[in-house]
Coordinates of C-alpha atoms and ligand atoms in Angstrom, one line a residue:
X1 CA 4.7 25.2 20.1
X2 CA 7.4 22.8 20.3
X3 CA 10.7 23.0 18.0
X4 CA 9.3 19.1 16.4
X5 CA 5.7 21.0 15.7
X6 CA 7.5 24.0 13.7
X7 CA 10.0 22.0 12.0
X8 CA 6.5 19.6 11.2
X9 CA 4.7 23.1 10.1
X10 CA 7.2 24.1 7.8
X11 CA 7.3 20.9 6.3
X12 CA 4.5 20.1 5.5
X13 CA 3.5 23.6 4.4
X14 CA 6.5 22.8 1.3
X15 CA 5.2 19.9 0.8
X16 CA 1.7 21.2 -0.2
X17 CA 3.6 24.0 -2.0
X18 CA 5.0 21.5 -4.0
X19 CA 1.2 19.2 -5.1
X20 CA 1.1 19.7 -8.7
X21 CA -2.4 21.8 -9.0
X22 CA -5.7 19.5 -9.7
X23 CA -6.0 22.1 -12.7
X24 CA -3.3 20.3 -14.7
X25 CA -4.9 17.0 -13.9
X26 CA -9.0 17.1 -14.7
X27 CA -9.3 13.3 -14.6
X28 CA -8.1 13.1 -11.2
X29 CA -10.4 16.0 -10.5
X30 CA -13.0 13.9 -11.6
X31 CA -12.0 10.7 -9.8
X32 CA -12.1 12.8 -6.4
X33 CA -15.5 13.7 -7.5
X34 CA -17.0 10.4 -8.0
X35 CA -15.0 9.6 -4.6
X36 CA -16.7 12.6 -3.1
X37 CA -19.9 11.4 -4.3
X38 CA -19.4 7.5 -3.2
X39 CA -18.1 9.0 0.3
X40 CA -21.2 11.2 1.6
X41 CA -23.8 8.8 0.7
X42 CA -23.2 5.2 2.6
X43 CA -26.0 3.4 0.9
X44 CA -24.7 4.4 -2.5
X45 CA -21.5 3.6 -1.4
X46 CA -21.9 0.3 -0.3
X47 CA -24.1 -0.8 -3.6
X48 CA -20.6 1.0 -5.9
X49 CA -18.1 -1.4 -4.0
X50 CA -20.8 -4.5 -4.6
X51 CA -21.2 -3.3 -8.2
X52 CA -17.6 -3.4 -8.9
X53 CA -16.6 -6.5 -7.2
X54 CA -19.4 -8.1 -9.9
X55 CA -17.8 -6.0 -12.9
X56 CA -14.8 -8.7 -13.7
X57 CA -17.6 -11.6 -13.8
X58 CA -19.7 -10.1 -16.5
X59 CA -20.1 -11.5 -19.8
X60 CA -21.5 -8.7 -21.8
X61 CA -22.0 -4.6 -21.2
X62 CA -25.9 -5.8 -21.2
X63 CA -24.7 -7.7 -18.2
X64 CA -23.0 -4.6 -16.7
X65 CA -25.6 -2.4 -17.4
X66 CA -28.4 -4.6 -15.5
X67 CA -26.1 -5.2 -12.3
X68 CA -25.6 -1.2 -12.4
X69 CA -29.5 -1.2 -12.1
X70 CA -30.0 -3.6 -9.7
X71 CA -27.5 -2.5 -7.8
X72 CA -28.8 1.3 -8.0
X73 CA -32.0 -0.5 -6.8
X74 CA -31.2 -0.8 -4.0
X75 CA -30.3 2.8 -3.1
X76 CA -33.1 5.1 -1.3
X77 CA -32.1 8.2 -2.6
X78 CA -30.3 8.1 -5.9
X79 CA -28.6 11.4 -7.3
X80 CA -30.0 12.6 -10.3
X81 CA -27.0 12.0 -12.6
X82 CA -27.8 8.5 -11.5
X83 CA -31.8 8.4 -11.6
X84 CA -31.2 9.0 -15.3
X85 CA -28.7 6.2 -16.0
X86 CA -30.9 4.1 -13.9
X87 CA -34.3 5.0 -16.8
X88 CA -31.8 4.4 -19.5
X89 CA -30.9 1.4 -17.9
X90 CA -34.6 0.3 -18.4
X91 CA -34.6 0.5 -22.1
X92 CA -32.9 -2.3 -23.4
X93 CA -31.7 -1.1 -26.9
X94 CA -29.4 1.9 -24.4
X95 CA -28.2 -0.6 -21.7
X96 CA -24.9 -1.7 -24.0
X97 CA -24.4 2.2 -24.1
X98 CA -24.7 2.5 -20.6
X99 CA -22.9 -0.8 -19.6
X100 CA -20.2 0.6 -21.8
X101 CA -20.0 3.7 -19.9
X102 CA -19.9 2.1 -16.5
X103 CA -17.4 -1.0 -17.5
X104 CA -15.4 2.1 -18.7
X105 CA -15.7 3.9 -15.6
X106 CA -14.4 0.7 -13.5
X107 CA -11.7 0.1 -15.9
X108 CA -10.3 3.7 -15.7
X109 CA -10.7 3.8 -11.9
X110 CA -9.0 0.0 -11.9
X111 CA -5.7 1.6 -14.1
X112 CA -5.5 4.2 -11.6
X113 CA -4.3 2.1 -9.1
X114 CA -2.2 -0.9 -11.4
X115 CA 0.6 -0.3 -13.3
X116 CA 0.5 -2.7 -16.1
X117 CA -1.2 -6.8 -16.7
X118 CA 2.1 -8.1 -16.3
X119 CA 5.9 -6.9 -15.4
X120 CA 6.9 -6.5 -19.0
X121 CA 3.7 -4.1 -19.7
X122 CA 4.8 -2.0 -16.6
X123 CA 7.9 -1.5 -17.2
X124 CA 7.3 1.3 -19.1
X125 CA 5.7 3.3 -16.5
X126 CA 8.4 2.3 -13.9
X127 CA 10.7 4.2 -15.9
X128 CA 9.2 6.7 -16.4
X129 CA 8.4 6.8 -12.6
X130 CA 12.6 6.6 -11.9
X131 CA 13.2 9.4 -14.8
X132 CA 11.3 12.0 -12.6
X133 CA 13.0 10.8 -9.6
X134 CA 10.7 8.0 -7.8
X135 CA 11.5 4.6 -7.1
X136 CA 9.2 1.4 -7.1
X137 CA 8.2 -1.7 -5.5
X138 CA 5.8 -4.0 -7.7
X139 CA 3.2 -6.1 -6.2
X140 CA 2.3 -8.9 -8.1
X141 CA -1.7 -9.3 -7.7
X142 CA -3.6 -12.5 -7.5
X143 CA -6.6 -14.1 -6.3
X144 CA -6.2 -16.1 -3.2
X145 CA -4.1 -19.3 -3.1
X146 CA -6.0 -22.5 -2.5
X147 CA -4.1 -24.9 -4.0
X148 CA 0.0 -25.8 -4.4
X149 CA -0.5 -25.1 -8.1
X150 CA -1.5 -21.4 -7.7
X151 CA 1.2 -20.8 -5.0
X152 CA 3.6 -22.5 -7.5
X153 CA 2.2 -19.7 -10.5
X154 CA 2.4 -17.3 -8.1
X155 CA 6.2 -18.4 -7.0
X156 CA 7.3 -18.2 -10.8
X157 CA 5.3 -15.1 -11.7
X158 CA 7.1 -13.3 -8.5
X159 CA 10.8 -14.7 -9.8
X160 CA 9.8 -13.6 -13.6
X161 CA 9.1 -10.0 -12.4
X162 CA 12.9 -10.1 -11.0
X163 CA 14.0 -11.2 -13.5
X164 CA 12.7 -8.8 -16.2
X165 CA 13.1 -5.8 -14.4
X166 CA 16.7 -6.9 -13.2
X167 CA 17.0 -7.1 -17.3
X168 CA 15.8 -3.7 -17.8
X169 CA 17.2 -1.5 -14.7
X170 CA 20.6 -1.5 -15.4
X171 CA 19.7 1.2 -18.6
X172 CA 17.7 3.8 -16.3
X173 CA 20.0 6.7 -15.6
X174 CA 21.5 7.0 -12.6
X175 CA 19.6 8.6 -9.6
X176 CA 21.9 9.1 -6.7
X177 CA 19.1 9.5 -4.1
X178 CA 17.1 7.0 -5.3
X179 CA 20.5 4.3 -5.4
X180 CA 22.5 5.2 -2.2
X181 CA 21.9 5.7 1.6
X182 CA 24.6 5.9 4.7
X183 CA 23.9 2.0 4.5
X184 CA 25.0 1.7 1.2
X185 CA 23.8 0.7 -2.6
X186 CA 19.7 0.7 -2.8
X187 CA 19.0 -1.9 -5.0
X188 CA 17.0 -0.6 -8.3
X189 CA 14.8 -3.7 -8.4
X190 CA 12.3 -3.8 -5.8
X191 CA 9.6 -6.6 -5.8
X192 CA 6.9 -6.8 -2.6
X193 CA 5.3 -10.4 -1.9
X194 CA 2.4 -11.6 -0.2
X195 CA 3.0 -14.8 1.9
X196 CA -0.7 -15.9 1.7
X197 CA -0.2 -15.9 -2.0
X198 CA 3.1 -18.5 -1.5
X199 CA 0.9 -21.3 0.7
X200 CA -2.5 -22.4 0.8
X201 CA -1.9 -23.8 3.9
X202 CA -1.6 -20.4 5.8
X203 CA -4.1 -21.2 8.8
X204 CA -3.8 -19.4 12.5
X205 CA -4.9 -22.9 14.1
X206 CA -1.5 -24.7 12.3
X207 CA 0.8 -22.2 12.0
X208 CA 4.1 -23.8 11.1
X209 CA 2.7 -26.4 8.5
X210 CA 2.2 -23.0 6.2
X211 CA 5.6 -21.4 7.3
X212 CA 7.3 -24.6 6.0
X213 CA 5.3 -24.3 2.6
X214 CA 5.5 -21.2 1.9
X215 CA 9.6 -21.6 2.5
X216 CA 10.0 -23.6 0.4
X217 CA 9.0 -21.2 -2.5
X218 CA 10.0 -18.0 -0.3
X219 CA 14.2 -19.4 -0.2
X220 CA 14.0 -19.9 -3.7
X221 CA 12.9 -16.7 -4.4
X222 CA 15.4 -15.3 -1.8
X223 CA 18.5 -16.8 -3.8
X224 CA 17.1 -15.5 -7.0
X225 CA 16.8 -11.8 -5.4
X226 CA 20.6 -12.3 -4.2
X227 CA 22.0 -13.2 -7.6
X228 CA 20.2 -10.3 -9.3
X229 CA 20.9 -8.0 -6.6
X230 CA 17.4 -7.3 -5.7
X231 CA 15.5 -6.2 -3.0
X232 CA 12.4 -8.6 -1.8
X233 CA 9.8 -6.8 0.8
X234 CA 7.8 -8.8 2.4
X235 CA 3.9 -7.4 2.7
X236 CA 2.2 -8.2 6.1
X237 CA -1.6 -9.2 6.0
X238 CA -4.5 -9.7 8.8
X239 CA -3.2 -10.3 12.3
X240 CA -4.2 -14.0 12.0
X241 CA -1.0 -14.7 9.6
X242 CA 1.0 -12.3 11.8
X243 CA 3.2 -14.5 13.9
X244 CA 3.8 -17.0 11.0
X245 CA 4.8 -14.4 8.7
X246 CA 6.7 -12.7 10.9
X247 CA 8.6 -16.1 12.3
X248 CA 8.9 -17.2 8.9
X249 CA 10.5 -14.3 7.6
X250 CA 13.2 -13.9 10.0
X251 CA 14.4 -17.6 10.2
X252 CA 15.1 -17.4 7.1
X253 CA 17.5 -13.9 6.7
X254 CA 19.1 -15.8 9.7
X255 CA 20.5 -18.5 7.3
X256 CA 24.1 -18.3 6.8
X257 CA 23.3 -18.4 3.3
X258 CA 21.3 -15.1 3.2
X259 CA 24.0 -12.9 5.0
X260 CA 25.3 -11.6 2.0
X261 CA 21.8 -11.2 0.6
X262 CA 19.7 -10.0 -0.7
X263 CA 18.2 -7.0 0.8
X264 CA 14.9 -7.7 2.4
X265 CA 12.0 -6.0 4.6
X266 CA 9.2 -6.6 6.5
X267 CA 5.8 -4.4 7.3
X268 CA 4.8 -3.0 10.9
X269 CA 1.1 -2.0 11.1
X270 CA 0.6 1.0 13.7
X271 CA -3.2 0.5 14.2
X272 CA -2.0 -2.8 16.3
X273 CA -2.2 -2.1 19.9
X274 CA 1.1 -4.5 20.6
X275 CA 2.6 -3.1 17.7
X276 CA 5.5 -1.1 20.0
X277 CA 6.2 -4.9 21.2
X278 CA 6.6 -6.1 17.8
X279 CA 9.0 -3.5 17.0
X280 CA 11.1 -4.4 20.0
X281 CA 11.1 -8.2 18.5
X282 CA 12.2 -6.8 15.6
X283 CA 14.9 -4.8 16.4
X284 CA 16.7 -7.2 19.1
X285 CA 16.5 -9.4 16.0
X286 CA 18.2 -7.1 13.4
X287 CA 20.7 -5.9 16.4
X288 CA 21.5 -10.0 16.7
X289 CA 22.0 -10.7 13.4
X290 CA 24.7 -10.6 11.0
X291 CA 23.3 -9.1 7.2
X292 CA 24.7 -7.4 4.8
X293 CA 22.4 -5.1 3.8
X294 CA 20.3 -3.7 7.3
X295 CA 16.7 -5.1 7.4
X296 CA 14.0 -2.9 6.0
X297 CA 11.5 -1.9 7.9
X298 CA 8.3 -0.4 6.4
X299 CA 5.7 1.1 8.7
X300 CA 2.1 1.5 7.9
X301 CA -1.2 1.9 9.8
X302 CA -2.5 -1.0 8.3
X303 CA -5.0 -1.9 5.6
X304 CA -7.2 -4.5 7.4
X305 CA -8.8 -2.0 9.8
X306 CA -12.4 -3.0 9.2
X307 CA -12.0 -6.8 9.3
X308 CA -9.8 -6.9 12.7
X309 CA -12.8 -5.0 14.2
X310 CA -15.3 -7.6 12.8
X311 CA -13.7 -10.1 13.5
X312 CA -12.8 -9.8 17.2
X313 CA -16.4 -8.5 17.9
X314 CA -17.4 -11.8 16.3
X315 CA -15.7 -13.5 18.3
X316 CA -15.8 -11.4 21.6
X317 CA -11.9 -10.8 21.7
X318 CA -10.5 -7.6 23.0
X319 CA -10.4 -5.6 19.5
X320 CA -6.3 -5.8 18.7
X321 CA -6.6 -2.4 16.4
X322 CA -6.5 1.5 18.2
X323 CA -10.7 2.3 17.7
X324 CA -9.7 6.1 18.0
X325 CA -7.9 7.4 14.6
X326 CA -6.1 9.6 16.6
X327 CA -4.4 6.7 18.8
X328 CA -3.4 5.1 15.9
X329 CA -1.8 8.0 14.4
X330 CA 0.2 8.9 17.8
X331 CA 1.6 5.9 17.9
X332 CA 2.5 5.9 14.4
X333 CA 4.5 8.7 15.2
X334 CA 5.7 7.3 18.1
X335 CA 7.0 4.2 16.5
X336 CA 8.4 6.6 13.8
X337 CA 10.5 8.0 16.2
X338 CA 11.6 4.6 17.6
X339 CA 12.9 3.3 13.8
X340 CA 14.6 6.8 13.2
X341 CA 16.5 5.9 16.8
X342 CA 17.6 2.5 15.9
X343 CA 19.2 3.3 12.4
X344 CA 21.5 1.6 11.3
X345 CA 20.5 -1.5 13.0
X346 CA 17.3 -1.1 10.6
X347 CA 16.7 1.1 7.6
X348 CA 13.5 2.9 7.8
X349 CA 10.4 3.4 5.2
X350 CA 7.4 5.0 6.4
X351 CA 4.3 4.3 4.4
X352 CA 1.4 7.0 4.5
X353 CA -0.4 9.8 1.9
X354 CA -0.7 11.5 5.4
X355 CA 0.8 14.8 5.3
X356 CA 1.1 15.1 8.8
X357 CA 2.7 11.5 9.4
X358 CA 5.2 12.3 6.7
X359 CA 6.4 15.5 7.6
X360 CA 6.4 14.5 11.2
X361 CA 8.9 11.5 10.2
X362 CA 10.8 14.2 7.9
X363 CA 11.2 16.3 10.5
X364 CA 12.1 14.2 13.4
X365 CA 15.0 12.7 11.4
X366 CA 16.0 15.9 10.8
X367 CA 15.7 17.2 14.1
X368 CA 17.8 14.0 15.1
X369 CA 20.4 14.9 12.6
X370 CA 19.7 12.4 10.5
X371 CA 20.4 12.9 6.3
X372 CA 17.5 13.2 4.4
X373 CA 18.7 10.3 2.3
X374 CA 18.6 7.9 4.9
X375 CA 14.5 8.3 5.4
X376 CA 12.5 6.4 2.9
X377 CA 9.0 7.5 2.0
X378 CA 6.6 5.1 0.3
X379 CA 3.2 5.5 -1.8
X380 CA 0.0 4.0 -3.4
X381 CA 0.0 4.8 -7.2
X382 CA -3.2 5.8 -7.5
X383 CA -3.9 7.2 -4.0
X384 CA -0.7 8.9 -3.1
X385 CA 0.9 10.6 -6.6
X386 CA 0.9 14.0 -5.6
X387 CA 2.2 13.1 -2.4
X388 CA 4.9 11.3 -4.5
X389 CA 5.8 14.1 -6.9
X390 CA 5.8 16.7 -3.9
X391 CA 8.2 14.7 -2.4
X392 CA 10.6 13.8 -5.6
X393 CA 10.4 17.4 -6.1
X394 CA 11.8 18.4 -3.1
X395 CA 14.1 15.9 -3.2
X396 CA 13.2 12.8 -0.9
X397 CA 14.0 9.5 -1.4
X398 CA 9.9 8.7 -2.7
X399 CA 8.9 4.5 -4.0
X400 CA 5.9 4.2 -5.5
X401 CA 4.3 0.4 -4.7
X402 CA 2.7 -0.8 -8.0
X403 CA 0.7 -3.2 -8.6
X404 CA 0.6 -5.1 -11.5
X405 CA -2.3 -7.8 -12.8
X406 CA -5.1 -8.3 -15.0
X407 CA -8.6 -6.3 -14.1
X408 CA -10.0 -9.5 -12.6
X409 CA -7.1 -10.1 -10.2
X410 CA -6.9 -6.2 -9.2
X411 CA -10.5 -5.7 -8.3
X412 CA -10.3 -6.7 -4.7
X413 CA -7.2 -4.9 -4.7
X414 CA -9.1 -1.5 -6.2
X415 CA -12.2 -2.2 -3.9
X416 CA -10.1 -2.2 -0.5
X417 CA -8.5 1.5 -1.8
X418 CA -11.8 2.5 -2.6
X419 CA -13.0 2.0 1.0
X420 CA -9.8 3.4 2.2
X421 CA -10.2 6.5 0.1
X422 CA -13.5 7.3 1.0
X423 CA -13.8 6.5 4.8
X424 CA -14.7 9.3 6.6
X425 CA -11.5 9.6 8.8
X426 CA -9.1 8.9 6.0
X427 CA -6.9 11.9 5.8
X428 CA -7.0 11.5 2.1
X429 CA -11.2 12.3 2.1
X430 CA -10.4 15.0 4.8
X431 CA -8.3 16.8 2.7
X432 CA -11.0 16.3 -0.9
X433 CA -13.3 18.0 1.2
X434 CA -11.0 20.8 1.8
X435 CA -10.1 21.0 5.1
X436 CA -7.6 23.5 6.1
X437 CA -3.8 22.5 6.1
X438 CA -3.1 23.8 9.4
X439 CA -5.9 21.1 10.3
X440 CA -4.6 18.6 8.5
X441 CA -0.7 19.3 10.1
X442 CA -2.1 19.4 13.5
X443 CA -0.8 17.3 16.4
X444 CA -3.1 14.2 16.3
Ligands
LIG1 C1 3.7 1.7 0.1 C2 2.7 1.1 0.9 C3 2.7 -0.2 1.3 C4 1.7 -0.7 2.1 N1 1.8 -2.1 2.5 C5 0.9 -2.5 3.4 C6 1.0 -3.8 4.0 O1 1.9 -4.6 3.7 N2 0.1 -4.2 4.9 C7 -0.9 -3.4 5.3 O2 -1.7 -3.8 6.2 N3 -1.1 -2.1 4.8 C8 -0.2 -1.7 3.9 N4 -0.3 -0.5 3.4 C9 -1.6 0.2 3.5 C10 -1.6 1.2 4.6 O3 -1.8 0.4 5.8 C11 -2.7 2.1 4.3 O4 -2.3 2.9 3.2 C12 -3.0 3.0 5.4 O5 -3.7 2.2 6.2 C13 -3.6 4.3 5.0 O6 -2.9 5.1 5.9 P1 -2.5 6.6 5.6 O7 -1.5 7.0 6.6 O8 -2.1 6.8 4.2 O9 -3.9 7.4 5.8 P2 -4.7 7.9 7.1 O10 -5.9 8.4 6.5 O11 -3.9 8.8 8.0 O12 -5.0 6.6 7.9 C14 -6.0 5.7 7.6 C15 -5.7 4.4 8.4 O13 -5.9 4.7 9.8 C16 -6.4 3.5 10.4 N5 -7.7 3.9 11.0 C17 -8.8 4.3 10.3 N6 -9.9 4.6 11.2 C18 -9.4 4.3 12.4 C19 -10.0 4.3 13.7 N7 -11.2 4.7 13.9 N8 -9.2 4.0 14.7 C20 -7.9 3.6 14.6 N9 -7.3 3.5 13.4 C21 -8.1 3.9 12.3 C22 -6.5 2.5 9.4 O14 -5.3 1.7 9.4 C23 -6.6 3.3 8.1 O15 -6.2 2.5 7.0 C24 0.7 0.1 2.6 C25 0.6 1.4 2.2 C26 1.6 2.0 1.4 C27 1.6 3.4 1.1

């Protein structure tokens, strides 16, 4: 075994020293139930995502119980938990009961995954997050941009979330890993935003009409963020807004006026086939250009898996994502190794609840002789907390992205992490249905 597969061993075997025990947690216990439950049984899976994406629109738990019913319907073989909502479900004097229990259920699973309805009501639980030693990004969640007046809300509701956490940061106590890295000063305030959400005239066919619109809220934004000494990440999306947002991104930190500020980043998705090319675009243009604070580079898998696949088989394209789990987590490694190289041109946050990807980008850098402190690890509240308090724990530099938004606004949100969660090949379901850790650590 190689020195990088021992050093990736030991880590990860801490690591899952250091997951607080299920035990001390029962609701999540009975979250990865459910999960286990919606995961085994496609058909019943399929009719719990369509029942939830319905949940926001009803007007009365009558209304939710009967969706629940239909919905159950349409399921061959029902478990018998669910049989038996399904007959109370038939007597209309226990549907509000029922509806109650189910509109319950979605709203428990929904604050799972979001932090608060708006940046003042989360900014309770971000400091508590920072008190135990993990750091946030907040993602402010909305329903897709048609017009110039939602992009506009949307603008303003980004710049007010600056704003009030700018207001309350400077009172959290100080957390020297969370605030400093060979680069320098980390800012506290961390906001992530969606381009889409900024134009509605994002289209693949006319690319630059929705760079230029979505500028001219994004530069705004971009002063504010310098002023208050905040950081600004900028999510990335399907492949069809790729090239714009990407294009879009770095014109702007090229402007003399952003040099100083403020700190910014960009994502890289891994499941991309051309991904390694992107990366090399990226770094020639952080190596080029003059910034203050190094360009932040997060790398993910990517969250879009399903659709890329659908969509080029629609259209008979050559599919742009790895088909084979295992190529996409090699070259996430691979492109791991590539950011670690090109430090301090770039700083470097790698996004997974993977224990393996993790502790393979923990121990490369170490390996390297990199500084723990100069590695970033990033989360999901709601999918990746024990990953998060292993990591604070032991001491790594762990933010926590959390969404903020009302119930309506999250549910796409909580449907995506639902499918994520309980895919088959997700390491997350892998390791619910106990799969060994030496499996779960192994090469891919
Ligand atoms: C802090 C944070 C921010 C994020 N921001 C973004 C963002 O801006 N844009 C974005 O797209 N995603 C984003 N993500 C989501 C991220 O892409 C998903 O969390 C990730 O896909 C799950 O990967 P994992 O390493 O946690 O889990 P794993 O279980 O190891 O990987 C699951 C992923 O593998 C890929 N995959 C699944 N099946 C296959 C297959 N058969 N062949 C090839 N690949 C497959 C998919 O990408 C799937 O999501 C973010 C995640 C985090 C933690």
């Amino acid at each position: 075994m190689s020195e990088l597969e021992r050093e990736i061993r030991r880590t990860g075997e801490q690591l899952a020293d250091s997951f607080p025990s299920t035990v001390r947690h029962p609701v999540r216990a009975l979250d990865a139930r459910a999960m286990d439950l919606a995961a085994r049984d496609r058909e019943l899976r399929a009719a719990l995502f369509r029942f939830v994406d319905v949940v926001p629109a009803c007007r009365s738990l009558d209304d939710v119980a009967r969706h629940l019913r239909d919905f159950l319907d349409e399921v061959p073989d029902v478990p018998p938990s669910l049989s038996a909502a399904m007959r109370i479900a038939d007597v209309r004097a226990a549907r509000p009961a029922l509806g109650a229990a189910a509109a319950a259920g979605v709203k428990h699973m929904a604050h799972r995954f979001i932090v608060g309805q708006t940046p003042g009501d989360a900014v309770r639980v971000l400091r508590a997050l920072w008190e135990r030693g993990v750091a946030s990004t907040v993602d402010l969640l909305g329903e897709a941009t048609v017009t110039a007046g939602e992009a506009d809300a949307y603008a303003g509701r980004c710049r007010e979330a600056l704003e009030d956490l700018a207001r309350e940061t400077p009172g959290w106590p100080a957390r020297d890993v969370l605030e400093r890295d060979a680069s320098g000063r980390l800012p506290r305030v961390n906001v992530s935003v969606k381009i889409s959400a900024l134009t509605p005239l994002l289209r693949p066919d006319a690319p630059a009409l929705g760079e230029r619109d979505a500028a001219e809220r994004l530069r705004p934004l971009l002063r504010r963020a310098r002023e208050l000494a905040a950081h600004v990440h900028i999510d990335m999306e399907s492949l069809d807004s790729r090239e714009a947002v990407l294009e879009l991104v770095l014109d702007l930190l090229s402007e003399a006026e952003f040099e100083p500020g403020p700190s910014a980043g960009i994502v890289l998705q891994a499941y991309l086939r051309d991904s390694a090319q992107q990366l090399d675009t990226v770094l020639d243009w952080a190596r080029a250009t003059r910034r203050h604070a190094p360009l932040q580079v997060r790398l993910v898998k990517g969250a879009y898996w399903d659709h890329e696949l659908v969509e080029a088989r629609q259209h008979g394209w050559p599919t742009p994502v790895f088909e084979i789990k295992a190529d996409c987590d090699r070259n996430f490694e691979a492109l791991t190794r590539t950011l670690l190289d090109a430090r301090p041109a770039v700083r470097v946050a790698v996004a997974s609840h993977n224990l393996r990807s993790v502790s393979h980008a923990i121990a490369y850098n170490r390996l390297s002789g990199g500084d723990d402190g100069d590695l970033e690890i990033q989360v999901l509240r709601g999918l990746g907390d024990e990953l998060q308090d292993a990591l604070a724990a032991r001491g790594f530099r762990v933010r926590t992205y959390c969404p903020v938004g009302d119930l309506v606004a999250g549910m796409a949100y909580l449907v995506r992490r639902l499918l994520e969660n309980t895919s088959n090949e997700s390491f997350l379901h892998e390791r619910a249905t106990g799969m060994a850790l030496e499996e779960l650590l192994a090469a891919p």
